[in-house]
């Protein structure tokens, strides 16, 4: 089970919005699957990148 978190704030007067988030908050590793050729797991089903952070700035006119 993966947990993601995201927070956003809009500066109404300036038209600027900020968003920050974390994917795979607990840095859970996918289960090991021994009969798969590529990454020892099912990369179509599980997040193989681990925990990562992201941010976004939105400017509206």
JSON list of N, CA, C and O in Angstrom, two decimals:
[
{"chain": "A", "resi": 1, "resn": "UNK", "atom": "N", "xyz": [0.85, -1.17, 0.00]},
{"chain": "A", "resi": 1, "resn": "UNK", "atom": "CA", "xyz": [0.00, 0.00, 0.00]},
{"chain": "A", "resi": 1, "resn": "UNK", "atom": "C", "xyz": [0.90, 1.24, 0.00]},
{"chain": "A", "resi": 1, "resn": "UNK", "atom": "O", "xyz": [1.84, 1.33, 0.78]},
{"chain": "A", "resi": 2, "resn": "UNK", "atom": "N", "xyz": [0.60, 2.17, -0.90]},
{"chain": "A", "resi": 2, "resn": "UNK", "atom": "CA", "xyz": [1.36, 3.40, -0.99]},
{"chain": "A", "resi": 2, "resn": "UNK", "atom": "C", "xyz": [0.53, 4.56, -0.46]},
{"chain": "A", "resi": 2, "resn": "UNK", "atom": "O", "xyz": [-0.69, 4.60, -0.62]},
{"chain": "A", "resi": 3, "resn": "UNK", "atom": "N", "xyz": [1.21, 5.52, 0.15]},
{"chain": "A", "resi": 3, "resn": "UNK", "atom": "CA", "xyz": [0.55, 6.72, 0.63]},
{"chain": "A", "resi": 3, "resn": "UNK", "atom": "C", "xyz": [1.19, 7.92, -0.06]},
{"chain": "A", "resi": 3, "resn": "UNK", "atom": "O", "xyz": [2.41, 8.07, -0.06]},
{"chain": "A", "resi": 4, "resn": "UNK", "atom": "N", "xyz": [0.34, 8.77, -0.63]},
{"chain": "A", "resi": 4, "resn": "UNK", "atom": "CA", "xyz": [0.78, 10.00, -1.27]},
{"chain": "A", "resi": 4, "resn": "UNK", "atom": "C", "xyz": [0.17, 11.16, -0.51]},
{"chain": "A", "resi": 4, "resn": "UNK", "atom": "O", "xyz": [-0.91, 11.05, 0.07]},
{"chain": "A", "resi": 5, "resn": "UNK", "atom": "N", "xyz": [0.89, 12.29, -0.50]},
{"chain": "A", "resi": 5, "resn": "UNK", "atom": "CA", "xyz": [0.37, 13.49, 0.17]},
{"chain": "A", "resi": 5, "resn": "UNK", "atom": "C", "xyz": [0.67, 14.69, -0.72]},
{"chain": "A", "resi": 5, "resn": "UNK", "atom": "O", "xyz": [1.70, 14.74, -1.39]},
{"chain": "A", "resi": 6, "resn": "UNK", "atom": "N", "xyz": [-0.27, 15.63, -0.73]},
{"chain": "A", "resi": 6, "resn": "UNK", "atom": "CA", "xyz": [-0.12, 16.82, -1.55]},
{"chain": "A", "resi": 6, "resn": "UNK", "atom": "C", "xyz": [-0.74, 18.00, -0.83]},
{"chain": "A", "resi": 6, "resn": "UNK", "atom": "O", "xyz": [-1.79, 17.86, -0.20]},
{"chain": "A", "resi": 7, "resn": "UNK", "atom": "N", "xyz": [-0.09, 19.16, -0.93]},
{"chain": "A", "resi": 7, "resn": "UNK", "atom": "CA", "xyz": [-0.62, 20.40, -0.35]},
{"chain": "A", "resi": 7, "resn": "UNK", "atom": "C", "xyz": [-0.55, 21.48, -1.42]},
{"chain": "A", "resi": 7, "resn": "UNK", "atom": "O", "xyz": [0.41, 21.55, -2.18]},
{"chain": "A", "resi": 8, "resn": "UNK", "atom": "N", "xyz": [-1.57, 22.32, -1.46]},
{"chain": "A", "resi": 8, "resn": "UNK", "atom": "CA", "xyz": [-1.62, 23.40, -2.45]},
{"chain": "A", "resi": 8, "resn": "UNK", "atom": "C", "xyz": [-2.10, 24.67, -1.77]},
{"chain": "A", "resi": 8, "resn": "UNK", "atom": "O", "xyz": [-2.89, 24.64, -0.81]},
{"chain": "A", "resi": 9, "resn": "UNK", "atom": "N", "xyz": [-1.60, 25.80, -2.29]},
{"chain": "A", "resi": 9, "resn": "UNK", "atom": "CA", "xyz": [-2.02, 27.10, -1.79]},
{"chain": "A", "resi": 9, "resn": "UNK", "atom": "C", "xyz": [-2.11, 28.06, -2.97]},
{"chain": "A", "resi": 9, "resn": "UNK", "atom": "O", "xyz": [-1.21, 28.11, -3.80]},
{"chain": "A", "resi": 10, "resn": "UNK", "atom": "N", "xyz": [-3.20, 28.82, -3.04]},
{"chain": "A", "resi": 10, "resn": "UNK", "atom": "CA", "xyz": [-3.39, 29.82, -4.08]},
{"chain": "A", "resi": 10, "resn": "UNK", "atom": "C", "xyz": [-3.29, 31.21, -3.47]},
{"chain": "A", "resi": 10, "resn": "UNK", "atom": "O", "xyz": [-4.00, 31.52, -2.49]},
{"chain": "A", "resi": 11, "resn": "UNK", "atom": "N", "xyz": [-2.42, 32.04, -4.03]},
{"chain": "A", "resi": 11, "resn": "UNK", "atom": "CA", "xyz": [-2.34, 33.44, -3.67]},
{"chain": "A", "resi": 11, "resn": "UNK", "atom": "C", "xyz": [-3.34, 34.17, -4.56]},
{"chain": "A", "resi": 11, "resn": "UNK", "atom": "O", "xyz": [-3.04, 34.48, -5.71]},
{"chain": "A", "resi": 12, "resn": "UNK", "atom": "N", "xyz": [-4.52, 34.44, -4.05]},
{"chain": "A", "resi": 12, "resn": "UNK", "atom": "CA", "xyz": [-5.65, 34.90, -4.85]},
{"chain": "A", "resi": 12, "resn": "UNK", "atom": "C", "xyz": [-5.35, 36.23, -5.54]},
{"chain": "A", "resi": 12, "resn": "UNK", "atom": "O", "xyz": [-5.63, 36.41, -6.72]},
{"chain": "A", "resi": 13, "resn": "UNK", "atom": "N", "xyz": [-4.78, 37.18, -4.83]},
{"chain": "A", "resi": 13, "resn": "UNK", "atom": "CA", "xyz": [-4.55, 38.51, -5.40]},
{"chain": "A", "resi": 13, "resn": "UNK", "atom": "C", "xyz": [-3.51, 38.51, -6.51]},
{"chain": "A", "resi": 13, "resn": "UNK", "atom": "O", "xyz": [-3.57, 39.30, -7.43]},
{"chain": "A", "resi": 14, "resn": "UNK", "atom": "N", "xyz": [-2.53, 37.61, -6.44]},
{"chain": "A", "resi": 14, "resn": "UNK", "atom": "CA", "xyz": [-1.45, 37.62, -7.43]},
{"chain": "A", "resi": 14, "resn": "UNK", "atom": "C", "xyz": [-1.67, 36.60, -8.55]},
{"chain": "A", "resi": 14, "resn": "UNK", "atom": "O", "xyz": [-0.96, 36.64, -9.55]},
{"chain": "A", "resi": 15, "resn": "UNK", "atom": "N", "xyz": [-2.59, 35.67, -8.40]},
{"chain": "A", "resi": 15, "resn": "UNK", "atom": "CA", "xyz": [-2.83, 34.66, -9.42]},
{"chain": "A", "resi": 15, "resn": "UNK", "atom": "C", "xyz": [-1.78, 33.57, -9.45]},
{"chain": "A", "resi": 15, "resn": "UNK", "atom": "O", "xyz": [-1.64, 32.85, -10.44]},
{"chain": "A", "resi": 16, "resn": "UNK", "atom": "N", "xyz": [-1.04, 33.41, -8.37]},
{"chain": "A", "resi": 16, "resn": "UNK", "atom": "CA", "xyz": [0.02, 32.40, -8.29]},
{"chain": "A", "resi": 16, "resn": "UNK", "atom": "C", "xyz": [-0.46, 31.27, -7.37]},
{"chain": "A", "resi": 16, "resn": "UNK", "atom": "O", "xyz": [-1.04, 31.51, -6.32]},
{"chain": "A", "resi": 17, "resn": "UNK", "atom": "N", "xyz": [-0.20, 30.04, -7.79]},
{"chain": "A", "resi": 17, "resn": "UNK", "atom": "CA", "xyz": [-0.52, 28.88, -6.98]},
{"chain": "A", "resi": 17, "resn": "UNK", "atom": "C", "xyz": [0.70, 28.00, -6.78]},
{"chain": "A", "resi": 17, "resn": "UNK", "atom": "O", "xyz": [1.51, 27.85, -7.70]},
{"chain": "A", "resi": 18, "resn": "UNK", "atom": "N", "xyz": [0.87, 27.45, -5.60]},
{"chain": "A", "resi": 18, "resn": "UNK", "atom": "CA", "xyz": [1.99, 26.55, -5.29]},
{"chain": "A", "resi": 18, "resn": "UNK", "atom": "C", "xyz": [1.45, 25.20, -4.87]},
{"chain": "A", "resi": 18, "resn": "UNK", "atom": "O", "xyz": [0.48, 25.11, -4.12]},
{"chain": "A", "resi": 19, "resn": "UNK", "atom": "N", "xyz": [2.07, 24.14, -5.36]},
{"chain": "A", "resi": 19, "resn": "UNK", "atom": "CA", "xyz": [1.70, 22.79, -4.99]},
{"chain": "A", "resi": 19, "resn": "UNK", "atom": "C", "xyz": [2.98, 22.00, -4.68]},
{"chain": "A", "resi": 19, "resn": "UNK", "atom": "O", "xyz": [3.94, 22.08, -5.43]},
{"chain": "A", "resi": 20, "resn": "UNK", "atom": "N", "xyz": [2.97, 21.29, -3.57]},
{"chain": "A", "resi": 20, "resn": "UNK", "atom": "CA", "xyz": [4.07, 20.41, -3.20]},
{"chain": "A", "resi": 20, "resn": "UNK", "atom": "C", "xyz": [3.51, 19.06, -2.80]},
{"chain": "A", "resi": 20, "resn": "UNK", "atom": "O", "xyz": [2.42, 18.97, -2.25]},
{"chain": "A", "resi": 21, "resn": "UNK", "atom": "N", "xyz": [4.25, 18.00, -3.07]},
{"chain": "A", "resi": 21, "resn": "UNK", "atom": "CA", "xyz": [3.76, 16.69, -2.71]},
{"chain": "A", "resi": 21, "resn": "UNK", "atom": "C", "xyz": [4.85, 15.65, -2.60]},
{"chain": "A", "resi": 21, "resn": "UNK", "atom": "O", "xyz": [6.00, 15.88, -2.98]},
{"chain": "A", "resi": 22, "resn": "UNK", "atom": "N", "xyz": [4.48, 14.50, -2.06]},
{"chain": "A", "resi": 22, "resn": "UNK", "atom": "CA", "xyz": [5.37, 13.36, -1.92]},
{"chain": "A", "resi": 22, "resn": "UNK", "atom": "C", "xyz": [4.62, 12.12, -2.38]},
{"chain": "A", "resi": 22, "resn": "UNK", "atom": "O", "xyz": [3.48, 11.88, -1.96]},
{"chain": "A", "resi": 23, "resn": "UNK", "atom": "N", "xyz": [5.22, 11.36, -3.28]},
{"chain": "A", "resi": 23, "resn": "UNK", "atom": "CA", "xyz": [4.66, 10.09, -3.72]},
{"chain": "A", "resi": 23, "resn": "UNK", "atom": "C", "xyz": [5.38, 8.99, -2.96]},
{"chain": "A", "resi": 23, "resn": "UNK", "atom": "O", "xyz": [6.59, 9.05, -2.76]},
{"chain": "A", "resi": 24, "resn": "UNK", "atom": "N", "xyz": [4.65, 7.96, -2.55]},
{"chain": "A", "resi": 24, "resn": "UNK", "atom": "CA", "xyz": [5.20, 6.84, -1.78]},
{"chain": "A", "resi": 24, "resn": "UNK", "atom": "C", "xyz": [5.87, 7.36, -0.50]},
{"chain": "A", "resi": 24, "resn": "UNK", "atom": "O", "xyz": [7.06, 7.19, -0.28]},
{"chain": "A", "resi": 25, "resn": "UNK", "atom": "N", "xyz": [5.10, 8.00, 0.33]},
{"chain": "A", "resi": 25, "resn": "UNK", "atom": "CA", "xyz": [5.57, 8.70, 1.52]},
{"chain": "A", "resi": 25, "resn": "UNK", "atom": "C", "xyz": [6.42, 7.83, 2.43]},
{"chain": "A", "resi": 25, "resn": "UNK", "atom": "O", "xyz": [7.46, 8.27, 2.94]},
{"chain": "A", "resi": 26, "resn": "UNK", "atom": "N", "xyz": [6.05, 6.59, 2.65]},
{"chain": "A", "resi": 26, "resn": "UNK", "atom": "CA", "xyz": [6.79, 5.70, 3.55]},
{"chain": "A", "resi": 26, "resn": "UNK", "atom": "C", "xyz": [7.93, 4.98, 2.85]},
{"chain": "A", "resi": 26, "resn": "UNK", "atom": "O", "xyz": [8.61, 4.15, 3.45]},
{"chain": "A", "resi": 27, "resn": "UNK", "atom": "N", "xyz": [8.18, 5.26, 1.57]},
{"chain": "A", "resi": 27, "resn": "UNK", "atom": "CA", "xyz": [9.24, 4.64, 0.77]},
{"chain": "A", "resi": 27, "resn": "UNK", "atom": "C", "xyz": [9.12, 3.12, 0.77]},
{"chain": "A", "resi": 27, "resn": "UNK", "atom": "O", "xyz": [10.09, 2.40, 0.99]},
{"chain": "A", "resi": 28, "resn": "UNK", "atom": "N", "xyz": [7.89, 2.64, 0.56]},
{"chain": "A", "resi": 28, "resn": "UNK", "atom": "CA", "xyz": [7.64, 1.20, 0.51]},
{"chain": "A", "resi": 28, "resn": "UNK", "atom": "C", "xyz": [8.29, 0.57, -0.72]},
{"chain": "A", "resi": 28, "resn": "UNK", "atom": "O", "xyz": [8.22, 1.13, -1.82]},
{"chain": "A", "resi": 29, "resn": "UNK", "atom": "N", "xyz": [8.92, -0.57, -0.55]},
{"chain": "A", "resi": 29, "resn": "UNK", "atom": "CA", "xyz": [9.51, -1.27, -1.68]},
{"chain": "A", "resi": 29, "resn": "UNK", "atom": "C", "xyz": [8.50, -2.27, -2.23]},
{"chain": "A", "resi": 29, "resn": "UNK", "atom": "O", "xyz": [7.71, -2.86, -1.49]},
{"chain": "A", "resi": 30, "resn": "UNK", "atom": "N", "xyz": [8.49, -2.46, -3.55]},
{"chain": "A", "resi": 30, "resn": "UNK", "atom": "CA", "xyz": [7.55, -3.42, -4.13]},
{"chain": "A", "resi": 30, "resn": "UNK", "atom": "C", "xyz": [7.94, -4.85, -3.77]},
{"chain": "A", "resi": 30, "resn": "UNK", "atom": "O", "xyz": [9.11, -5.12, -3.47]},
{"chain": "A", "resi": 31, "resn": "UNK", "atom": "N", "xyz": [7.00, -5.78, -3.79]},
{"chain": "A", "resi": 31, "resn": "UNK", "atom": "CA", "xyz": [7.33, -7.17, -3.46]},
{"chain": "A", "resi": 31, "resn": "UNK", "atom": "C", "xyz": [8.23, -7.79, -4.53]},
{"chain": "A", "resi": 31, "resn": "UNK", "atom": "O", "xyz": [8.19, -7.42, -5.70]},
{"chain": "A", "resi": 32, "resn": "UNK", "atom": "N", "xyz": [9.05, -8.71, -4.10]},
{"chain": "A", "resi": 32, "resn": "UNK", "atom": "CA", "xyz": [9.96, -9.42, -4.99]},
{"chain": "A", "resi": 32, "resn": "UNK", "atom": "C", "xyz": [9.21, -10.52, -5.73]},
{"chain": "A", "resi": 32, "resn": "UNK", "atom": "O", "xyz": [8.48, -11.29, -5.11]},
{"chain": "A", "resi": 33, "resn": "UNK", "atom": "N", "xyz": [9.36, -10.57, -7.04]},
{"chain": "A", "resi": 33, "resn": "UNK", "atom": "CA", "xyz": [8.75, -11.61, -7.87]},
{"chain": "A", "resi": 33, "resn": "UNK", "atom": "C", "xyz": [9.89, -12.28, -8.61]},
{"chain": "A", "resi": 33, "resn": "UNK", "atom": "O", "xyz": [10.56, -11.67, -9.44]},
{"chain": "A", "resi": 34, "resn": "UNK", "atom": "N", "xyz": [10.14, -13.55, -8.34]},
{"chain": "A", "resi": 34, "resn": "UNK", "atom": "CA", "xyz": [11.33, -14.22, -8.86]},
{"chain": "A", "resi": 34, "resn": "UNK", "atom": "C", "xyz": [11.21, -14.68, -10.31]},
{"chain": "A", "resi": 34, "resn": "UNK", "atom": "O", "xyz": [12.21, -14.97, -10.93]},
{"chain": "A", "resi": 35, "resn": "UNK", "atom": "N", "xyz": [10.03, -14.71, -10.88]},
{"chain": "A", "resi": 35, "resn": "UNK", "atom": "CA", "xyz": [9.90, -15.23, -12.24]},
{"chain": "A", "resi": 35, "resn": "UNK", "atom": "C", "xyz": [9.68, -14.13, -13.28]},
{"chain": "A", "resi": 35, "resn": "UNK", "atom": "O", "xyz": [9.21, -14.40, -14.37]},
{"chain": "A", "resi": 36, "resn": "UNK", "atom": "N", "xyz": [10.05, -12.90, -12.98]},
{"chain": "A", "resi": 36, "resn": "UNK", "atom": "CA", "xyz": [9.88, -11.80, -13.92]},
{"chain": "A", "resi": 36, "resn": "UNK", "atom": "C", "xyz": [11.25, -11.41, -14.47]},
{"chain": "A", "resi": 36, "resn": "UNK", "atom": "O", "xyz": [12.23, -11.39, -13.74]},
{"chain": "A", "resi": 37, "resn": "UNK", "atom": "N", "xyz": [11.34, -11.11, -15.76]},
{"chain": "A", "resi": 37, "resn": "UNK", "atom": "CA", "xyz": [12.62, -10.86, -16.40]},
{"chain": "A", "resi": 37, "resn": "UNK", "atom": "C", "xyz": [13.21, -9.49, -16.12]},
{"chain": "A", "resi": 37, "resn": "UNK", "atom": "O", "xyz": [14.42, -9.34, -16.07]},
{"chain": "A", "resi": 38, "resn": "UNK", "atom": "N", "xyz": [12.38, -8.45, -15.97]},
{"chain": "A", "resi": 38, "resn": "UNK", "atom": "CA", "xyz": [12.91, -7.11, -16.04]},
{"chain": "A", "resi": 38, "resn": "UNK", "atom": "C", "xyz": [13.40, -6.50, -14.73]},
{"chain": "A", "resi": 38, "resn": "UNK", "atom": "O", "xyz": [14.55, -6.11, -14.63]},
{"chain": "A", "resi": 39, "resn": "UNK", "atom": "N", "xyz": [12.60, -6.41, -13.69]},
{"chain": "A", "resi": 39, "resn": "UNK", "atom": "CA", "xyz": [13.00, -5.69, -12.49]},
{"chain": "A", "resi": 39, "resn": "UNK", "atom": "C", "xyz": [12.75, -6.48, -11.20]},
{"chain": "A", "resi": 39, "resn": "UNK", "atom": "O", "xyz": [12.71, -5.90, -10.13]},
{"chain": "A", "resi": 40, "resn": "UNK", "atom": "N", "xyz": [12.56, -7.75, -11.27]},
{"chain": "A", "resi": 40, "resn": "UNK", "atom": "CA", "xyz": [12.26, -8.60, -10.11]},
{"chain": "A", "resi": 40, "resn": "UNK", "atom": "C", "xyz": [10.97, -8.21, -9.41]},
{"chain": "A", "resi": 40, "resn": "UNK", "atom": "O", "xyz": [10.79, -8.49, -8.24]},
{"chain": "A", "resi": 41, "resn": "UNK", "atom": "N", "xyz": [10.10, -7.51, -10.10]},
{"chain": "A", "resi": 41, "resn": "UNK", "atom": "CA", "xyz": [8.78, -7.16, -9.59]},
{"chain": "A", "resi": 41, "resn": "UNK", "atom": "C", "xyz": [7.86, -6.88, -10.78]},
{"chain": "A", "resi": 41, "resn": "UNK", "atom": "O", "xyz": [8.30, -6.92, -11.92]},
{"chain": "A", "resi": 42, "resn": "UNK", "atom": "N", "xyz": [6.64, -6.61, -10.52]},
{"chain": "A", "resi": 42, "resn": "UNK", "atom": "CA", "xyz": [5.68, -6.29, -11.58]},
{"chain": "A", "resi": 42, "resn": "UNK", "atom": "C", "xyz": [5.61, -4.77, -11.72]},
{"chain": "A", "resi": 42, "resn": "UNK", "atom": "O", "xyz": [4.86, -4.11, -11.02]},
{"chain": "A", "resi": 43, "resn": "UNK", "atom": "N", "xyz": [6.44, -4.21, -12.59]},
{"chain": "A", "resi": 43, "resn": "UNK", "atom": "CA", "xyz": [6.52, -2.75, -12.69]},
{"chain": "A", "resi": 43, "resn": "UNK", "atom": "C", "xyz": [5.27, -2.11, -13.29]},
{"chain": "A", "resi": 43, "resn": "UNK", "atom": "O", "xyz": [5.10, -0.92, -13.20]},
{"chain": "A", "resi": 44, "resn": "UNK", "atom": "N", "xyz": [4.37, -2.89, -13.88]},
{"chain": "A", "resi": 44, "resn": "UNK", "atom": "CA", "xyz": [3.10, -2.34, -14.34]},
{"chain": "A", "resi": 44, "resn": "UNK", "atom": "C", "xyz": [2.16, -2.09, -13.17]},
{"chain": "A", "resi": 44, "resn": "UNK", "atom": "O", "xyz": [1.25, -1.28, -13.25]},
{"chain": "A", "resi": 45, "resn": "UNK", "atom": "N", "xyz": [2.37, -2.80, -12.06]},
{"chain": "A", "resi": 45, "resn": "UNK", "atom": "CA", "xyz": [1.48, -2.72, -10.91]},
{"chain": "A", "resi": 45, "resn": "UNK", "atom": "C", "xyz": [2.07, -1.90, -9.77]},
{"chain": "A", "resi": 45, "resn": "UNK", "atom": "O", "xyz": [1.35, -1.19, -9.09]},
{"chain": "A", "resi": 46, "resn": "UNK", "atom": "N", "xyz": [3.38, -1.97, -9.55]},
{"chain": "A", "resi": 46, "resn": "UNK", "atom": "CA", "xyz": [4.00, -1.35, -8.39]},
{"chain": "A", "resi": 46, "resn": "UNK", "atom": "C", "xyz": [4.89, -0.18, -8.79]},
{"chain": "A", "resi": 46, "resn": "UNK", "atom": "O", "xyz": [5.46, -0.15, -9.86]},
{"chain": "A", "resi": 47, "resn": "UNK", "atom": "N", "xyz": [5.00, 0.78, -7.88]},
{"chain": "A", "resi": 47, "resn": "UNK", "atom": "CA", "xyz": [5.83, 1.96, -8.08]},
{"chain": "A", "resi": 47, "resn": "UNK", "atom": "C", "xyz": [7.28, 1.58, -7.79]},
{"chain": "A", "resi": 47, "resn": "UNK", "atom": "O", "xyz": [7.66, 1.34, -6.64]},
{"chain": "A", "resi": 48, "resn": "UNK", "atom": "N", "xyz": [8.10, 1.49, -8.83]},
{"chain": "A", "resi": 48, "resn": "UNK", "atom": "CA", "xyz": [9.49, 1.07, -8.64]},
{"chain": "A", "resi": 48, "resn": "UNK", "atom": "C", "xyz": [10.45, 2.23, -8.41]},
{"chain": "A", "resi": 48, "resn": "UNK", "atom": "O", "xyz": [11.62, 2.01, -8.14]},
{"chain": "A", "resi": 49, "resn": "UNK", "atom": "N", "xyz": [9.98, 3.47, -8.50]},
{"chain": "A", "resi": 49, "resn": "UNK", "atom": "CA", "xyz": [10.85, 4.64, -8.32]},
{"chain": "A", "resi": 49, "resn": "UNK", "atom": "C", "xyz": [11.13, 4.93, -6.85]},
{"chain": "A", "resi": 49, "resn": "UNK", "atom": "O", "xyz": [12.06, 5.66, -6.53]},
{"chain": "A", "resi": 50, "resn": "UNK", "atom": "N", "xyz": [10.35, 4.38, -5.93]},
{"chain": "A", "resi": 50, "resn": "UNK", "atom": "CA", "xyz": [10.52, 4.71, -4.52]},
{"chain": "A", "resi": 50, "resn": "UNK", "atom": "C", "xyz": [9.90, 6.06, -4.21]},
{"chain": "A", "resi": 50, "resn": "UNK", "atom": "O", "xyz": [9.12, 6.61, -4.97]},
{"chain": "A", "resi": 51, "resn": "UNK", "atom": "N", "xyz": [10.30, 6.64, -3.08]},
{"chain": "A", "resi": 51, "resn": "UNK", "atom": "CA", "xyz": [9.75, 7.92, -2.66]},
{"chain": "A", "resi": 51, "resn": "UNK", "atom": "C", "xyz": [10.32, 9.04, -3.54]},
{"chain": "A", "resi": 51, "resn": "UNK", "atom": "O", "xyz": [11.50, 9.06, -3.85]},
{"chain": "A", "resi": 52, "resn": "UNK", "atom": "N", "xyz": [9.47, 9.97, -3.92]},
{"chain": "A", "resi": 52, "resn": "UNK", "atom": "CA", "xyz": [9.96, 11.16, -4.61]},
{"chain": "A", "resi": 52, "resn": "UNK", "atom": "C", "xyz": [9.07, 12.35, -4.33]},
{"chain": "A", "resi": 52, "resn": "UNK", "atom": "O", "xyz": [7.90, 12.22, -4.02]},
{"chain": "A", "resi": 53, "resn": "UNK", "atom": "N", "xyz": [9.69, 13.50, -4.40]},
{"chain": "A", "resi": 53, "resn": "UNK", "atom": "CA", "xyz": [9.05, 14.77, -4.10]},
{"chain": "A", "resi": 53, "resn": "UNK", "atom": "C", "xyz": [8.80, 15.52, -5.40]},
{"chain": "A", "resi": 53, "resn": "UNK", "atom": "O", "xyz": [9.53, 15.35, -6.37]},
{"chain": "A", "resi": 54, "resn": "UNK", "atom": "N", "xyz": [7.79, 16.36, -5.40]},
{"chain": "A", "resi": 54, "resn": "UNK", "atom": "CA", "xyz": [7.52, 17.18, -6.57]},
{"chain": "A", "resi": 54, "resn": "UNK", "atom": "C", "xyz": [6.93, 18.51, -6.14]},
{"chain": "A", "resi": 54, "resn": "UNK", "atom": "O", "xyz": [6.45, 18.67, -5.02]},
{"chain": "A", "resi": 55, "resn": "UNK", "atom": "N", "xyz": [7.02, 19.46, -7.03]},
{"chain": "A", "resi": 55, "resn": "UNK", "atom": "CA", "xyz": [6.45, 20.78, -6.79]},
{"chain": "A", "resi": 55, "resn": "UNK", "atom": "C", "xyz": [5.96, 21.37, -8.10]},
{"chain": "A", "resi": 55, "resn": "UNK", "atom": "O", "xyz": [6.42, 21.01, -9.17]},
{"chain": "A", "resi": 56, "resn": "UNK", "atom": "N", "xyz": [5.01, 22.31, -7.98]},
{"chain": "A", "resi": 56, "resn": "UNK", "atom": "CA", "xyz": [4.46, 22.95, -9.17]},
{"chain": "A", "resi": 56, "resn": "UNK", "atom": "C", "xyz": [4.11, 24.40, -8.82]},
{"chain": "A", "resi": 56, "resn": "UNK", "atom": "O", "xyz": [3.59, 24.69, -7.74]},
{"chain": "A", "resi": 57, "resn": "UNK", "atom": "N", "xyz": [4.42, 25.29, -9.74]},
{"chain": "A", "resi": 57, "resn": "UNK", "atom": "CA", "xyz": [4.03, 26.69, -9.63]},
{"chain": "A", "resi": 57, "resn": "UNK", "atom": "C", "xyz": [3.10, 26.99, -10.80]},
{"chain": "A", "resi": 57, "resn": "UNK", "atom": "O", "xyz": [3.42, 26.70, -11.95]},
{"chain": "A", "resi": 58, "resn": "UNK", "atom": "N", "xyz": [1.93, 27.56, -10.49]},
{"chain": "A", "resi": 58, "resn": "UNK", "atom": "CA", "xyz": [0.95, 27.91, -11.51]},
{"chain": "A", "resi": 58, "resn": "UNK", "atom": "C", "xyz": [0.75, 29.42, -11.48]},
{"chain": "A", "resi": 58, "resn": "UNK", "atom": "O", "xyz": [0.52, 29.99, -10.42]},
{"chain": "A", "resi": 59, "resn": "UNK", "atom": "N", "xyz": [0.85, 30.04, -12.66]},
{"chain": "A", "resi": 59, "resn": "UNK", "atom": "CA", "xyz": [0.63, 31.48, -12.77]},
{"chain": "A", "resi": 59, "resn": "UNK", "atom": "C", "xyz": [-0.57, 31.71, -13.69]},
{"chain": "A", "resi": 59, "resn": "UNK", "atom": "O", "xyz": [-0.57, 31.28, -14.82]},
{"chain": "A", "resi": 60, "resn": "UNK", "atom": "N", "xyz": [-1.57, 32.40, -13.15]},
{"chain": "A", "resi": 60, "resn": "UNK", "atom": "CA", "xyz": [-2.77, 32.70, -13.92]},
{"chain": "A", "resi": 60, "resn": "UNK", "atom": "C", "xyz": [-2.81, 34.18, -14.22]},
{"chain": "A", "resi": 60, "resn": "UNK", "atom": "O", "xyz": [-2.46, 35.00, -13.39]},
{"chain": "A", "resi": 61, "resn": "UNK", "atom": "N", "xyz": [-3.28, 34.53, -15.38]},
{"chain": "A", "resi": 61, "resn": "UNK", "atom": "CA", "xyz": [-3.39, 35.97, -15.75]},
{"chain": "A", "resi": 61, "resn": "UNK", "atom": "C", "xyz": [-4.81, 36.35, -15.94]},
{"chain": "A", "resi": 61, "resn": "UNK", "atom": "O", "xyz": [-5.64, 35.64, -16.30]}
]
